[in-house]
PDB file of C-alpha atoms and ligand atoms in Angstrom:
ATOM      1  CA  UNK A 842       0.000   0.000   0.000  1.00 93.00           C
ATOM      2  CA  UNK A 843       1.273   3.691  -1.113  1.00 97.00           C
ATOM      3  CA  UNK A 844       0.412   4.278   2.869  1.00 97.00           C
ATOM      4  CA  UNK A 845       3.548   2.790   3.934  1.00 96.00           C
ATOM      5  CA  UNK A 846       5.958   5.410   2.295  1.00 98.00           C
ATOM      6  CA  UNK A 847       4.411   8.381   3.095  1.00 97.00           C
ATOM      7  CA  UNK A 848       6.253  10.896   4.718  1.00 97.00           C
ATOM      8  CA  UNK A 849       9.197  10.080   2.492  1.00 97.00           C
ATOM      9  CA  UNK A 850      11.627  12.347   0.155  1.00 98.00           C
ATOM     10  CA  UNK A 851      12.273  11.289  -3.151  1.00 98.00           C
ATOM     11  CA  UNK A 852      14.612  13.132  -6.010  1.00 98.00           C
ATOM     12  CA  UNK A 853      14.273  13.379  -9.723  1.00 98.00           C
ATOM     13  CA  UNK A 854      17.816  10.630 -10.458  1.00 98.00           C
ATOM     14  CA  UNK A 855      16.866   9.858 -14.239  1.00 98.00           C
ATOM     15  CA  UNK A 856      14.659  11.202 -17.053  1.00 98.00           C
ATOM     16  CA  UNK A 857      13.861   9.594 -20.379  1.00 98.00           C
ATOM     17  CA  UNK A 858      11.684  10.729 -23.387  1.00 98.00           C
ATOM     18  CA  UNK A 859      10.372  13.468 -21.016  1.00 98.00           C
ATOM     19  CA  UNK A 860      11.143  16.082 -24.136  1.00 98.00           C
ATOM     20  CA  UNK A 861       8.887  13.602 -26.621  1.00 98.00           C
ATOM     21  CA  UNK A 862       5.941  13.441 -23.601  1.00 98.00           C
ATOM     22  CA  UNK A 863       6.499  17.185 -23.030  1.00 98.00           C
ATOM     23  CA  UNK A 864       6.321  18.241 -27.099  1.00 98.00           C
ATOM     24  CA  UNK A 865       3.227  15.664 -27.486  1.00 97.00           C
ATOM     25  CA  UNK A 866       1.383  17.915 -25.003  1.00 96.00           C
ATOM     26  CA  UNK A 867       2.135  20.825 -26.849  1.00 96.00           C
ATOM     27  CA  UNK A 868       4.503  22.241 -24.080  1.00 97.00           C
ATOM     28  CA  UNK A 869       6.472  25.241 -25.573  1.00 97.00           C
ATOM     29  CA  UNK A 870      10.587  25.167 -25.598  1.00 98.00           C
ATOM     30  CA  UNK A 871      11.327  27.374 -22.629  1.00 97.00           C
ATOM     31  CA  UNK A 872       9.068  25.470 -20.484  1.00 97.00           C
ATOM     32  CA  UNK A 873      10.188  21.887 -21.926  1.00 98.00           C
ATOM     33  CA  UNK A 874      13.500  23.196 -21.264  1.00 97.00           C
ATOM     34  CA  UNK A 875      12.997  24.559 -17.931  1.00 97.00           C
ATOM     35  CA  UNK A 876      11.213  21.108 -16.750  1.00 96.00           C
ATOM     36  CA  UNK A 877      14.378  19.071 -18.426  1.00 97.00           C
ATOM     37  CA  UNK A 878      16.363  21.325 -16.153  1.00 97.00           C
ATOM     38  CA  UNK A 879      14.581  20.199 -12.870  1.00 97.00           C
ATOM     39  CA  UNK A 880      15.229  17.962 -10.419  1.00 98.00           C
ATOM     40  CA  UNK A 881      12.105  18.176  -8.136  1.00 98.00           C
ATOM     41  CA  UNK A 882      11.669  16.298  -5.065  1.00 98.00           C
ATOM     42  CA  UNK A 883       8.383  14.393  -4.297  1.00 98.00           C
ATOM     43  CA  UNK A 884       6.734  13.449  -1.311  1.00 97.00           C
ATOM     44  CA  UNK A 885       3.043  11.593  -0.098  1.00 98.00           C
ATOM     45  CA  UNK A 886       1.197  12.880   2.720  1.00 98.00           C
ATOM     46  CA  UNK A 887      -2.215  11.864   4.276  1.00 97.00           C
ATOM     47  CA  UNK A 888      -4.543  13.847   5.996  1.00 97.00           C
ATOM     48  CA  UNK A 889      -8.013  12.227   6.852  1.00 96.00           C
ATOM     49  CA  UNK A 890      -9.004  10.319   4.015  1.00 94.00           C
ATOM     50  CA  UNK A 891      -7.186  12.905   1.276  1.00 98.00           C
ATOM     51  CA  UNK A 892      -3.630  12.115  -0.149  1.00 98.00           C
ATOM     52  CA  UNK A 893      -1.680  15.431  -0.645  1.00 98.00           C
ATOM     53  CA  UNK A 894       1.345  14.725  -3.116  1.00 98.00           C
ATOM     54  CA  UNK A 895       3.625  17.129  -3.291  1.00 98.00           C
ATOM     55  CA  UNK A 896       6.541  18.361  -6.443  1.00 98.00           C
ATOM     56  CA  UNK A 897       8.977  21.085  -5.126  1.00 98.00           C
ATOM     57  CA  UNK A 898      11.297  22.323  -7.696  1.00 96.00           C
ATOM     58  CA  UNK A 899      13.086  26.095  -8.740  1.00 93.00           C
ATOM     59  CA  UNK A 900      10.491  25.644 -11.767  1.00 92.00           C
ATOM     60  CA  UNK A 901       7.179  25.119 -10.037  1.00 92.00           C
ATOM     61  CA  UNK A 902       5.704  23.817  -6.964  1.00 95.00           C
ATOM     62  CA  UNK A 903       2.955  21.136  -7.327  1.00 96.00           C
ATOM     63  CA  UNK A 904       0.605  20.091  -4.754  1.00 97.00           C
ATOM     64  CA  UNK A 905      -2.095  17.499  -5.207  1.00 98.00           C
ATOM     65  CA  UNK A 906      -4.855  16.856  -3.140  1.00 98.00           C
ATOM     66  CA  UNK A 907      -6.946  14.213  -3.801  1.00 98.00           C
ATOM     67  CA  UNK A 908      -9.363  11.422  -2.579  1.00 98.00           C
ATOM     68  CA  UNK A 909      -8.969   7.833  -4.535  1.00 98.00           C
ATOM     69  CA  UNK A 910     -11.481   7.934  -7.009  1.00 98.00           C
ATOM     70  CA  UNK A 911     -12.880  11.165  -6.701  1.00 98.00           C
ATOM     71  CA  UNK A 912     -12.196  13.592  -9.996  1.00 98.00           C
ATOM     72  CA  UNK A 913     -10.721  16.699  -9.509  1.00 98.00           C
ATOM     73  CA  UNK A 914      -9.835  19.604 -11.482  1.00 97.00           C
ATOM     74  CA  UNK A 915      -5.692  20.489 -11.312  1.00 96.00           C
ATOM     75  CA  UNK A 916      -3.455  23.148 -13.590  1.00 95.00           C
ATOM     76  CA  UNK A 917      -0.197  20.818 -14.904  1.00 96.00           C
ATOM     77  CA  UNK A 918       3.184  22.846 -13.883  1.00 95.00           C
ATOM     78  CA  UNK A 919       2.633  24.060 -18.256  1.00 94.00           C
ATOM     79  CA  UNK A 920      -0.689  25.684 -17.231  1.00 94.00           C
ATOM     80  CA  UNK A 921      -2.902  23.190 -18.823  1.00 94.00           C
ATOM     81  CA  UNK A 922      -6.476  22.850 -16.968  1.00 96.00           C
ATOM     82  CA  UNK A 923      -7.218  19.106 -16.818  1.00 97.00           C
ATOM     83  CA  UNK A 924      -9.775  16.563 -15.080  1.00 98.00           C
ATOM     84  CA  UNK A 925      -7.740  14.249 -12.845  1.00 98.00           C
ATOM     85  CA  UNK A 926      -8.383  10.964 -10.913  1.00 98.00           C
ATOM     86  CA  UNK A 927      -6.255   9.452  -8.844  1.00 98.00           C
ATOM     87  CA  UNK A 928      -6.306   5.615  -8.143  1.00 98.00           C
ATOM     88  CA  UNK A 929      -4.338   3.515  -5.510  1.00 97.00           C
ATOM     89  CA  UNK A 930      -3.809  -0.204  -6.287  1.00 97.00           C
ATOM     90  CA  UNK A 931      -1.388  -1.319  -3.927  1.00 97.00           C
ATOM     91  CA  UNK A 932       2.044   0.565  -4.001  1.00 98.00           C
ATOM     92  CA  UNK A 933       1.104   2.427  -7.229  1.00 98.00           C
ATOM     93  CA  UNK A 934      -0.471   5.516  -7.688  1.00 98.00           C
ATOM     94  CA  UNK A 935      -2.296   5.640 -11.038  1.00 98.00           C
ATOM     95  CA  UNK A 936      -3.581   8.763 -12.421  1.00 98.00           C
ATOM     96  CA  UNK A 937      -5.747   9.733 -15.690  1.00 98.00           C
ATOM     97  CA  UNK A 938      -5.765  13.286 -16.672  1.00 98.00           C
ATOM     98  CA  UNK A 939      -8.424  14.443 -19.170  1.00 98.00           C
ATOM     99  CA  UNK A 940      -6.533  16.919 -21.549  1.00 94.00           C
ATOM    100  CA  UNK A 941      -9.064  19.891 -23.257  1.00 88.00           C
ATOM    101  CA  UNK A 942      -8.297  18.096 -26.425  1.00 89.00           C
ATOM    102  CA  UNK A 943      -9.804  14.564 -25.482  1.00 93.00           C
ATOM    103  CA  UNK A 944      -6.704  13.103 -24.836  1.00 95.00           C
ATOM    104  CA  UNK A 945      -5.978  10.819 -21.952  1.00 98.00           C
ATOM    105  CA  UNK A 946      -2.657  11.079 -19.912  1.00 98.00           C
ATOM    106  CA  UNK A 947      -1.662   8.218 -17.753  1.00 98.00           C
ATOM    107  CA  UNK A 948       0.730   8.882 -14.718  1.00 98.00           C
ATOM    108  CA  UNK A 949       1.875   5.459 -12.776  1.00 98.00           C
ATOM    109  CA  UNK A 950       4.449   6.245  -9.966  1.00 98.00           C
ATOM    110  CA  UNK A 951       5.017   3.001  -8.129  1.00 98.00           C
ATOM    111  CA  UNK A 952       6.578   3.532  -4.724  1.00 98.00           C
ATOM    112  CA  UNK A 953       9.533   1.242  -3.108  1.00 96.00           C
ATOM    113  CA  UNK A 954      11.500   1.580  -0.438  1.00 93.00           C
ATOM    114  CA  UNK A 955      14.394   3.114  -2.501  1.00 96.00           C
ATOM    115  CA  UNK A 956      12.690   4.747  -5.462  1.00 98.00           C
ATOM    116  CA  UNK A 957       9.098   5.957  -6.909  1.00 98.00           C
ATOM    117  CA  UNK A 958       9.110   4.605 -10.537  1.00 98.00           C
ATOM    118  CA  UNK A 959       6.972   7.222 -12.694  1.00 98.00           C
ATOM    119  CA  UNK A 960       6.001   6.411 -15.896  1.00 98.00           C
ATOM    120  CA  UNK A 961       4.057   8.756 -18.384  1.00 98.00           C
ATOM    121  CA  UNK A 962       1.896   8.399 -21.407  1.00 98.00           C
ATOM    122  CA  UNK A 963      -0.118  10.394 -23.915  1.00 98.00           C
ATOM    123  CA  UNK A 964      -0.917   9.141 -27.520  1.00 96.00           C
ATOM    124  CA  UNK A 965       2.289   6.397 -28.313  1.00 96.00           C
ATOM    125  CA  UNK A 966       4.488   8.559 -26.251  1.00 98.00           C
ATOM    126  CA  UNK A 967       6.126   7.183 -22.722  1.00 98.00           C
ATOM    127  CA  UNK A 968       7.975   8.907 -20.746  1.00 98.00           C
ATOM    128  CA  UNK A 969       9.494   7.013 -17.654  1.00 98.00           C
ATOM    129  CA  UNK A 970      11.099   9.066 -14.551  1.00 98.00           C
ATOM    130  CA  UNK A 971      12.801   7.700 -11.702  1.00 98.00           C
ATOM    131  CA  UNK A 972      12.911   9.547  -7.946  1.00 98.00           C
ATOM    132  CA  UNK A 973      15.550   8.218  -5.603  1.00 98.00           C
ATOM    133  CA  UNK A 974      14.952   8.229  -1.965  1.00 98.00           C
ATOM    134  CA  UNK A 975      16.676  10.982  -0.366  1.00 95.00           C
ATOM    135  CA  UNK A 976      19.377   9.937   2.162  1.00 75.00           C
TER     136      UNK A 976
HETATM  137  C1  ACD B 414       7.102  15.023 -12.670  1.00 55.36           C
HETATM  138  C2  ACD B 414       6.621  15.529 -13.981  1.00 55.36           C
HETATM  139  C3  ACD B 414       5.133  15.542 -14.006  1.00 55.36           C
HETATM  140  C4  ACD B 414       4.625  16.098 -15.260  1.00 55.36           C
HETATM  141  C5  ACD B 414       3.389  15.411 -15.589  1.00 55.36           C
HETATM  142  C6  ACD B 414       2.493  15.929 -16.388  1.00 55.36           C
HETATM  143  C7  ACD B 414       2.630  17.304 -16.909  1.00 55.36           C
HETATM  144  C8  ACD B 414       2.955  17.347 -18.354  1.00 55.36           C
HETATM  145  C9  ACD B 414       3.887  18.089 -18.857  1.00 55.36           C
HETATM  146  C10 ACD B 414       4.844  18.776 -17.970  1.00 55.36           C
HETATM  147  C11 ACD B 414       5.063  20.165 -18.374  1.00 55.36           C
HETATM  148  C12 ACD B 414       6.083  20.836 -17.967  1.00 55.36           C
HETATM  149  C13 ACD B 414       7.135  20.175 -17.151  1.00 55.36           C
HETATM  150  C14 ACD B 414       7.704  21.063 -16.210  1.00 55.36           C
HETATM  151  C15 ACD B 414       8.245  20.648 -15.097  1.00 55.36           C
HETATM  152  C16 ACD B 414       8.358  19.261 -14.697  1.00 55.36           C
HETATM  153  C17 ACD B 414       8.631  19.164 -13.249  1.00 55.36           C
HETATM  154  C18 ACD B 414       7.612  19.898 -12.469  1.00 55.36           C
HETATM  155  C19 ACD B 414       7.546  19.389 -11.131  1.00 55.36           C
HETATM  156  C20 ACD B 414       6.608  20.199 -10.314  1.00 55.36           C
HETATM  157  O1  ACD B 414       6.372  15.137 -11.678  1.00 55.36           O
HETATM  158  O2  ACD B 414       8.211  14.495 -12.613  1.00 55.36           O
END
């Protein structure tokens, strides 16, 4: 269960195809080159029955809040408005954003005790990120 690394740190280590993911979703160059540039660090919180995920970085600063299941309405760090829904199925957290242009995106991060595995899709793109626990 995601519940048992909550409370954890975990920073951006590895990046690939990001740049394809990012230009599929129409993200301009400065802002595809200022998320390349990143190297945010993540962390899961609870409170009650709401998750609150959490991306700090120089770029942007991200925080989810969200109850499994429950759709939600959440600006991406490119200023896209999107329909979200978060999932938990056992250590991974799977999301489905609704893009404006009927597109689907598909976030996975799978948490372990060393890493959260992330990986991305939109269209035939995927994108696959990898946070390191912070020691
Ligand atoms: C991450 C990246 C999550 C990005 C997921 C969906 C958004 C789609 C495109 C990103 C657009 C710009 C990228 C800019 C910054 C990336 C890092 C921001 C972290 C707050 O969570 O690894």
């Amino acid at each position: 269960m995601v519940d048992s690394f909550l409370g954890k740190k975990y920073k951006l280590g590895s990046s690939e195809n990001f740049d394809e993911f990012m230009k599929s979703l129409g993200v301009s160059l400065v802002t595809r080159k200022l998320g390349n540039a990143v190297s945010p660090v993540v962390d899961l919180q609870k409170e009650g029955d709401e998750y609150v995920l959490s991306s700090i970085s120089t770029f942007k600063n991200v925080i989810l809040r969200f109850k499994p299941g429950v759709e939600f309405e959440q600006e991406t760090p490119d200023g896209r408005k999107v329909l979200a829904t978060f999932t938990v199925n056992g250590n991974t957290l799977h999301e489905v954003q609704k893009n404006p242009d009927g597109r689907e995106t598909v976030i996975d991060r799978t948490f372990s005790n060393d890493e959260i595995k992330m990986v991305m899709n939109v269209g035939d793109i995927t994108a696959t990120r990898i946070y390191k626990l912070q020691g």
